[in-house]
Tab-separated table of C-alpha atoms and ligand atoms in Angstrom:
chain	number	residue	atom	x	y	z
A	1	UNK	CA	1.906	4.930	13.786
A	2	UNK	CA	5.362	6.522	13.443
A	3	UNK	CA	6.280	9.690	11.490
A	4	UNK	CA	8.838	7.969	9.259
A	5	UNK	CA	8.028	6.967	5.681
A	6	UNK	CA	6.765	3.391	5.521
A	7	UNK	CA	8.570	1.402	2.778
A	8	UNK	CA	5.991	-0.572	0.769
A	9	UNK	CA	6.502	-3.552	-1.548
A	10	UNK	CA	3.670	-4.102	-4.027
A	11	UNK	CA	3.055	-7.652	-5.291
A	12	UNK	CA	0.853	-7.893	-8.392
A	13	UNK	CA	2.202	-4.489	-9.477
A	14	UNK	CA	1.057	-4.749	-13.117
A	15	UNK	CA	-2.525	-5.657	-12.200
A	16	UNK	CA	-5.565	-3.394	-11.831
A	17	UNK	CA	-5.098	-3.129	-8.065
A	18	UNK	CA	-1.297	-3.044	-8.292
A	19	UNK	CA	-1.327	0.033	-10.535
A	20	UNK	CA	-3.877	1.735	-8.294
A	21	UNK	CA	-1.665	1.048	-5.258
A	22	UNK	CA	1.394	2.424	-7.091
A	23	UNK	CA	-0.496	5.638	-7.889
A	24	UNK	CA	-1.640	6.059	-4.269
A	25	UNK	CA	1.937	5.571	-2.983
A	26	UNK	CA	3.350	7.996	-5.557
A	27	UNK	CA	1.102	10.781	-4.230
A	28	UNK	CA	1.503	9.884	-0.539
A	29	UNK	CA	3.677	11.748	1.930
A	30	UNK	CA	3.759	8.894	4.473
A	31	UNK	CA	4.925	5.967	2.289
A	32	UNK	CA	7.697	5.202	-0.145
A	33	UNK	CA	7.795	2.485	-2.821
A	34	UNK	CA	10.480	-0.038	-1.905
A	35	UNK	CA	9.834	-2.645	-4.616
A	36	UNK	CA	7.265	-3.651	-7.243
A	37	UNK	CA	6.855	-7.360	-8.034
A	38	UNK	CA	4.823	-9.287	-10.582
A	39	UNK	CA	4.974	-12.719	-12.219
A	40	UNK	CA	7.747	-13.700	-14.661
A	41	UNK	CA	7.263	-12.773	-18.314
A	42	UNK	CA	4.824	-10.404	-19.939
A	43	UNK	CA	5.005	-6.685	-20.657
A	44	UNK	CA	6.197	-4.221	-18.026
A	45	UNK	CA	8.764	-6.477	-16.344
A	46	UNK	CA	12.035	-4.536	-15.928
A	47	UNK	CA	10.247	-1.234	-16.592
A	48	UNK	CA	9.958	1.548	-14.062
A	49	UNK	CA	6.929	0.979	-11.795
A	50	UNK	CA	5.830	4.593	-12.263
A	51	UNK	CA	5.620	4.105	-16.054
A	52	UNK	CA	3.656	0.878	-15.570
A	53	UNK	CA	1.142	2.833	-13.474
A	54	UNK	CA	0.925	5.659	-16.047
A	55	UNK	CA	3.026	8.088	-13.976
A	56	UNK	CA	6.509	9.627	-14.060
A	57	UNK	CA	9.409	7.299	-13.200
A	58	UNK	CA	9.553	6.345	-9.524
A	59	UNK	CA	13.083	4.915	-9.653
A	60	UNK	CA	11.897	1.342	-8.894
A	61	UNK	CA	11.870	-1.394	-11.549
A	62	UNK	CA	9.182	-4.076	-11.676
A	63	UNK	CA	10.867	-7.406	-10.859
A	64	UNK	CA	9.670	-11.010	-10.699
A	65	UNK	CA	11.232	-11.831	-7.343
A	66	UNK	CA	9.904	-10.941	-3.903
A	67	UNK	CA	12.852	-10.247	-1.593
A	68	UNK	CA	11.454	-8.228	1.316
A	69	UNK	CA	13.798	-6.137	3.412
A	70	UNK	CA	13.211	-5.799	7.139
A	71	UNK	CA	11.266	-2.616	8.069
A	72	UNK	CA	9.192	-2.780	4.871
A	73	UNK	CA	5.580	-3.987	4.505
A	74	UNK	CA	4.465	-6.295	1.688
A	75	UNK	CA	1.084	-5.456	0.114
A	76	UNK	CA	-0.039	-8.402	-2.011
A	77	UNK	CA	-2.912	-8.085	-4.492
A	78	UNK	CA	-1.935	-10.810	-6.971
A	79	UNK	CA	-3.537	-14.199	-7.574
A	80	UNK	CA	-4.251	-17.119	-5.188
A	81	UNK	CA	-1.620	-19.452	-6.679
A	82	UNK	CA	1.080	-16.917	-5.700
A	83	UNK	CA	0.001	-16.451	-2.080
A	84	UNK	CA	1.785	-19.431	-0.472
A	85	UNK	CA	5.206	-18.481	-1.905
A	86	UNK	CA	4.726	-14.826	-0.973
A	87	UNK	CA	3.703	-15.797	2.568
A	88	UNK	CA	6.857	-17.893	3.017
A	89	UNK	CA	9.052	-15.044	1.772
A	90	UNK	CA	7.456	-12.657	4.287
A	91	UNK	CA	7.866	-15.140	7.171
A	92	UNK	CA	11.516	-15.816	6.228
A	93	UNK	CA	12.249	-12.081	6.115
A	94	UNK	CA	10.149	-11.322	9.217
A	95	UNK	CA	8.147	-8.559	7.519
A	96	UNK	CA	4.445	-7.712	7.924
A	97	UNK	CA	1.997	-8.578	5.147
A	98	UNK	CA	-1.205	-6.928	3.944
A	99	UNK	CA	-3.027	-9.521	1.867
A	100	UNK	CA	-5.841	-8.498	-0.477
A	101	UNK	CA	-5.861	-11.487	-2.842
A	102	UNK	CA	-9.231	-13.283	-2.778
A	103	UNK	CA	-10.341	-16.799	-3.708
A	104	UNK	CA	-7.651	-18.404	-1.510
A	105	UNK	CA	-7.636	-22.207	-1.285
A	106	UNK	CA	-8.419	-23.817	2.074
A	107	UNK	CA	-4.808	-24.999	2.451
A	108	UNK	CA	-3.561	-21.445	1.807
A	109	UNK	CA	-5.919	-20.076	4.471
A	110	UNK	CA	-4.494	-22.621	6.927
A	111	UNK	CA	-0.948	-21.564	6.025
A	112	UNK	CA	-1.993	-17.946	6.533
A	113	UNK	CA	-3.180	-18.697	10.079
A	114	UNK	CA	0.083	-20.542	10.820
A	115	UNK	CA	2.223	-17.713	9.389
A	116	UNK	CA	0.422	-15.240	11.651
A	117	UNK	CA	2.181	-16.726	14.665
A	118	UNK	CA	5.464	-15.437	13.141
A	119	UNK	CA	4.514	-12.128	11.484
A	120	UNK	CA	1.654	-9.606	11.686
A	121	UNK	CA	-0.793	-10.033	8.777
A	122	UNK	CA	-3.828	-7.981	7.822
A	123	UNK	CA	-6.032	-10.025	5.527
A	124	UNK	CA	-9.310	-8.729	4.111
A	125	UNK	CA	-11.467	-9.690	1.162
A	126	UNK	CA	-12.424	-6.029	0.989
A	127	UNK	CA	-10.352	-3.138	2.296
A	128	UNK	CA	-13.035	-0.467	1.916
A	129	UNK	CA	-14.146	1.315	5.066
A	130	UNK	CA	-17.793	1.111	3.951
A	131	UNK	CA	-17.746	-2.668	3.463
A	132	UNK	CA	-15.948	-3.193	6.773
A	133	UNK	CA	-18.798	-1.294	8.429
A	134	UNK	CA	-21.450	-3.132	6.391
A	135	UNK	CA	-20.020	-6.459	7.581
A	136	UNK	CA	-20.189	-5.269	11.195
A	137	UNK	CA	-23.723	-3.903	10.780
A	138	UNK	CA	-24.833	-7.153	9.082
A	139	UNK	CA	-24.250	-9.116	12.267
A	140	UNK	CA	-25.967	-6.513	14.465
A	141	UNK	CA	-29.067	-6.356	12.227
A	142	UNK	CA	-29.290	-10.139	11.814
A	143	UNK	CA	-29.131	-10.558	15.579
A	144	UNK	CA	-31.873	-7.941	16.097
A	145	UNK	CA	-34.223	-9.385	13.443
A	146	UNK	CA	-34.005	-13.009	14.525
A	147	UNK	CA	-34.985	-16.070	12.517
A	148	UNK	CA	-38.306	-14.777	11.074
A	149	UNK	CA	-36.333	-12.841	8.434
A	150	UNK	CA	-34.578	-14.561	5.509
A	151	UNK	CA	-31.076	-13.232	4.740
A	152	UNK	CA	-29.913	-13.166	1.103
A	153	UNK	CA	-26.916	-11.506	-0.567
A	154	UNK	CA	-26.509	-10.227	-4.124
A	155	UNK	CA	-23.107	-9.161	-5.451
A	156	UNK	CA	-22.065	-7.628	-8.801
A	157	UNK	CA	-18.505	-7.397	-10.169
A	158	UNK	CA	-16.709	-6.595	-13.446
A	159	UNK	CA	-16.368	-9.247	-16.137
A	160	UNK	CA	-12.685	-10.046	-15.350
A	161	UNK	CA	-13.258	-11.227	-11.797
A	162	UNK	CA	-12.242	-14.873	-11.424
A	163	UNK	CA	-13.785	-16.006	-8.133
A	164	UNK	CA	-17.515	-16.207	-7.417
A	165	UNK	CA	-19.209	-15.539	-5.097
A	166	UNK	CA	-16.941	-12.694	-3.994
A	167	UNK	CA	-14.875	-13.038	-0.822
A	168	UNK	CA	-16.778	-10.038	0.528
A	169	UNK	CA	-20.184	-11.658	-0.016
A	170	UNK	CA	-18.946	-14.745	1.851
A	171	UNK	CA	-17.654	-12.576	4.737
A	172	UNK	CA	-21.012	-10.818	5.029
A	173	UNK	CA	-22.838	-14.174	4.961
A	174	UNK	CA	-20.538	-15.508	7.691
A	175	UNK	CA	-21.142	-12.428	9.843
A	176	UNK	CA	-24.916	-13.002	9.558
A	177	UNK	CA	-24.576	-16.725	10.307
A	178	UNK	CA	-22.309	-16.236	13.313
A	179	UNK	CA	-24.438	-13.445	14.812
A	180	UNK	CA	-27.438	-15.790	14.770
A	181	UNK	CA	-25.671	-18.926	16.016
A	182	UNK	CA	-25.640	-20.732	12.657
A	183	UNK	CA	-22.711	-22.702	11.221
A	184	UNK	CA	-21.653	-20.739	8.081
A	185	UNK	CA	-20.522	-23.908	6.259
A	186	UNK	CA	-23.921	-25.523	6.797
A	187	UNK	CA	-26.166	-22.591	5.776
A	188	UNK	CA	-24.362	-20.824	2.931
A	189	UNK	CA	-25.927	-21.510	-0.463
A	190	UNK	CA	-24.756	-20.273	-3.866
A	191	UNK	CA	-26.218	-22.899	-6.218
A	192	UNK	CA	-29.747	-21.635	-6.951
A	193	UNK	CA	-29.055	-21.716	-10.720
A	194	UNK	CA	-28.649	-25.506	-10.506
A	195	UNK	CA	-31.581	-27.192	-12.349
A	196	UNK	CA	-31.856	-29.690	-9.476
A	197	UNK	CA	-31.913	-26.957	-6.842
A	198	UNK	CA	-34.357	-27.498	-3.990
A	199	UNK	CA	-36.606	-24.797	-2.502
A	200	UNK	CA	-35.181	-22.474	0.118
A	201	UNK	CA	-34.745	-24.039	3.517
A	202	UNK	CA	-35.348	-22.051	6.663
A	203	UNK	CA	-32.146	-20.519	8.016
A	204	UNK	CA	-30.043	-20.789	4.878
A	205	UNK	CA	-28.232	-17.732	3.512
A	206	UNK	CA	-28.267	-17.441	-0.282
A	207	UNK	CA	-25.419	-15.711	-2.141
A	208	UNK	CA	-25.956	-14.759	-5.802
A	209	UNK	CA	-23.227	-13.417	-8.112
A	210	UNK	CA	-23.571	-11.285	-11.254
A	211	UNK	CA	-20.558	-10.671	-13.531
A	212	UNK	CA	-20.424	-7.982	-16.210
A	213	UNK	CA	-19.183	-4.599	-17.390
A	214	UNK	CA	-16.778	-2.597	-15.275
A	215	UNK	CA	-18.508	-2.711	-11.886
A	216	UNK	CA	-15.835	-2.277	-9.200
A	217	UNK	CA	-18.055	-4.109	-6.712
A	218	UNK	CA	-21.580	-3.939	-5.289
A	219	UNK	CA	-22.953	-5.883	-2.335
A	220	UNK	CA	-26.557	-5.894	-1.161
A	221	UNK	CA	-27.583	-7.744	1.967
A	222	UNK	CA	-31.353	-8.293	2.074
A	223	UNK	CA	-33.466	-9.301	5.016
A	224	UNK	CA	-36.889	-10.481	3.818
A	225	UNK	CA	-40.020	-11.305	5.743
A	226	UNK	CA	-43.757	-11.251	4.990
A	227	UNK	CA	-44.631	-7.728	3.824
A	228	UNK	CA	-41.220	-6.165	4.476
A	229	UNK	CA	-37.727	-6.116	3.017
A	230	UNK	CA	-34.670	-4.391	4.442
A	231	UNK	CA	-31.713	-3.831	2.088
A	232	UNK	CA	-28.209	-2.715	3.025
A	233	UNK	CA	-26.098	-1.831	-0.025
A	234	UNK	CA	-22.494	-0.840	-0.562
A	235	UNK	CA	-21.343	0.337	-4.016
A	236	UNK	CA	-17.682	0.793	-4.805
A	237	UNK	CA	-17.216	3.408	-7.538
A	238	UNK	CA	-13.418	3.401	-7.728
A	239	UNK	CA	-10.862	0.704	-6.813
A	240	UNK	CA	-8.766	3.441	-5.179
A	241	UNK	CA	-10.903	2.886	-2.040
A	242	UNK	CA	-9.428	-0.636	-1.658
A	243	UNK	CA	-5.910	0.668	-2.272
A	244	UNK	CA	-6.304	3.441	0.302
A	245	UNK	CA	-7.677	0.964	2.848
A	246	UNK	CA	-4.852	-1.530	2.214
A	247	UNK	CA	-2.198	1.180	2.539
A	248	UNK	CA	-3.832	2.429	5.745
A	249	UNK	CA	-3.554	-1.179	6.964
A	250	UNK	CA	0.124	-1.264	5.902
A	251	UNK	CA	0.933	1.822	7.974
A	252	UNK	CA	-1.027	0.383	10.921
A	253	UNK	CA	0.491	-3.127	10.858
A	254	UNK	CA	4.120	-2.050	10.588
A	255	UNK	CA	4.738	-2.113	14.356
A	256	UNK	CA	2.211	-4.754	15.432
A	257	UNK	CA	2.881	-8.063	17.149
A	258	UNK	CA	2.484	-11.254	15.076
A	259	UNK	CA	-1.184	-12.118	14.569
A	260	UNK	CA	-3.945	-12.320	11.989
A	261	UNK	CA	-5.745	-8.977	11.851
A	262	UNK	CA	-8.770	-7.734	9.922
A	263	UNK	CA	-9.716	-4.336	8.536
A	264	UNK	CA	-12.044	-4.002	11.541
A	265	UNK	CA	-8.914	-4.125	13.762
A	266	UNK	CA	-7.264	-1.438	11.635
A	267	UNK	CA	-10.345	0.795	11.988
A	268	UNK	CA	-10.686	0.075	15.708
A	269	UNK	CA	-14.081	-1.619	15.222
A	270	UNK	CA	-13.113	-5.108	16.361
A	271	UNK	CA	-14.834	-4.759	19.742
A	272	UNK	CA	-18.135	-3.464	18.250
A	273	UNK	CA	-20.860	-6.094	18.594
B	301	LIG	P1	-5.376	-8.513	-11.978
B	301	LIG	O1	-5.563	-9.806	-12.691
B	301	LIG	O2	-5.585	-7.225	-12.712
B	301	LIG	O3	-3.888	-8.447	-11.348
B	301	LIG	C1	-3.243	-9.538	-10.765
B	301	LIG	C2	-1.747	-9.324	-10.957
B	301	LIG	O4	-1.042	-10.343	-10.233
B	301	LIG	C3	-1.327	-9.410	-12.425
B	301	LIG	O5	-0.490	-8.329	-12.776
B	301	LIG	C4	-0.569	-10.720	-12.484
B	301	LIG	O6	0.451	-10.743	-13.477
B	301	LIG	C5	0.016	-10.752	-11.071
B	301	LIG	N1	0.528	-12.080	-10.703
B	301	LIG	C6	0.100	-13.298	-11.133
B	301	LIG	N2	0.880	-14.271	-10.620
B	301	LIG	C7	1.816	-13.654	-9.854
B	301	LIG	C8	2.898	-14.128	-9.066
B	301	LIG	N3	3.180	-15.430	-8.996
B	301	LIG	N4	3.651	-13.207	-8.410
B	301	LIG	C9	3.393	-11.886	-8.502
B	301	LIG	N5	2.380	-11.381	-9.237
B	301	LIG	C10	1.588	-12.253	-9.897
B	301	LIG	O7	-6.321	-8.570	-10.688
B	301	LIG	P2	-6.814	-7.375	-9.762
B	301	LIG	O8	-8.164	-6.919	-10.203
B	301	LIG	O9	-5.714	-6.378	-9.603
B	301	LIG	O10	-7.040	-8.172	-8.375
B	301	LIG	C11	-5.963	-8.844	-7.754
B	301	LIG	C12	-6.507	-9.617	-6.553
B	301	LIG	O11	-6.999	-8.687	-5.573
B	301	LIG	C13	-7.687	-10.538	-6.879
B	301	LIG	O12	-7.615	-11.683	-6.069
B	301	LIG	C14	-8.901	-9.694	-6.496
B	301	LIG	O13	-10.044	-10.465	-6.223
B	301	LIG	C15	-8.349	-9.012	-5.277
B	301	LIG	N6	-9.013	-7.775	-4.863
B	301	LIG	C16	-9.125	-7.577	-3.537
B	301	LIG	C17	-9.683	-6.412	-3.050
B	301	LIG	C18	-9.712	-6.201	-1.561
B	301	LIG	O14	-10.152	-5.119	-1.101
B	301	LIG	N7	-9.254	-7.182	-0.767
B	301	LIG	C19	-10.130	-5.427	-3.937
B	301	LIG	C20	-9.997	-5.655	-5.307
B	301	LIG	C21	-9.420	-6.836	-5.779
């Protein structure tokens, strides 16, 4: 990491995460806001980004066009339909991307992998340090417990969240599946509310989602066997943790080679297994 200020472009600047990111940058001494972008129309467009985030003016207007300048890093927490365009803009400009948007379509995930041969990208469904560790630990515990223990995941999020189950719950389920030699696509199950649902099959990994209130995000991974239950829980109390993690990733990725990186890479945990 260099000593110079890292110029950051926020995409989704008027959103819950966008405003949180703007506030974190405003109080940082290692980053500077280069641009703030959101969709066309709606309140806040053309206004100073600081005002939009409930702060003093920052001297940067919210615009509806992403035009990244070399040496900056794009931090995108918008919506899945915007990701493909934003990716192309970053590739064309040759700038690194930190992508926090969840619920990406399969075709977008493929494009993401292809774009990573041109630019460095950090993509994570959850930028919190605690969840990154939980995902790592999930695989270690699943491997140690073996197939006599059933793995199930319960996640809770605020009532505005669009995608379900959460990207984080799916990541945790995949970590469990991979650590125990199971194909994630074959064993993941999130349809227990279906009236025609069948009983649990051995080896499957259930993911249940609850939506309500203002919960920033809770994930509990349970391992159940006869007479015992082990629960690993992460509770996010403030969305600033995701913003801080994403901005840490932005400062880390700025001088990296093209590639698709995770938050575990940023934290130096990638080799832990
Ligand atoms: P939000 O709905 O409050 O904000 C989304 C913003 O994106 C809005 O301001 C919207 O106008 C803007 N937007 C929509 N289309 C756009 C476009 N074409 N170009 C630019 N901006 C556009 O949502 P949020 O709670 O801030 O979450 C944003 C995303 O981040 C979601 O996908 C959410 O699941 C994800 N998220 C990820 C993490 C993580 O750690 N990876 C944490 C929290 C939320």
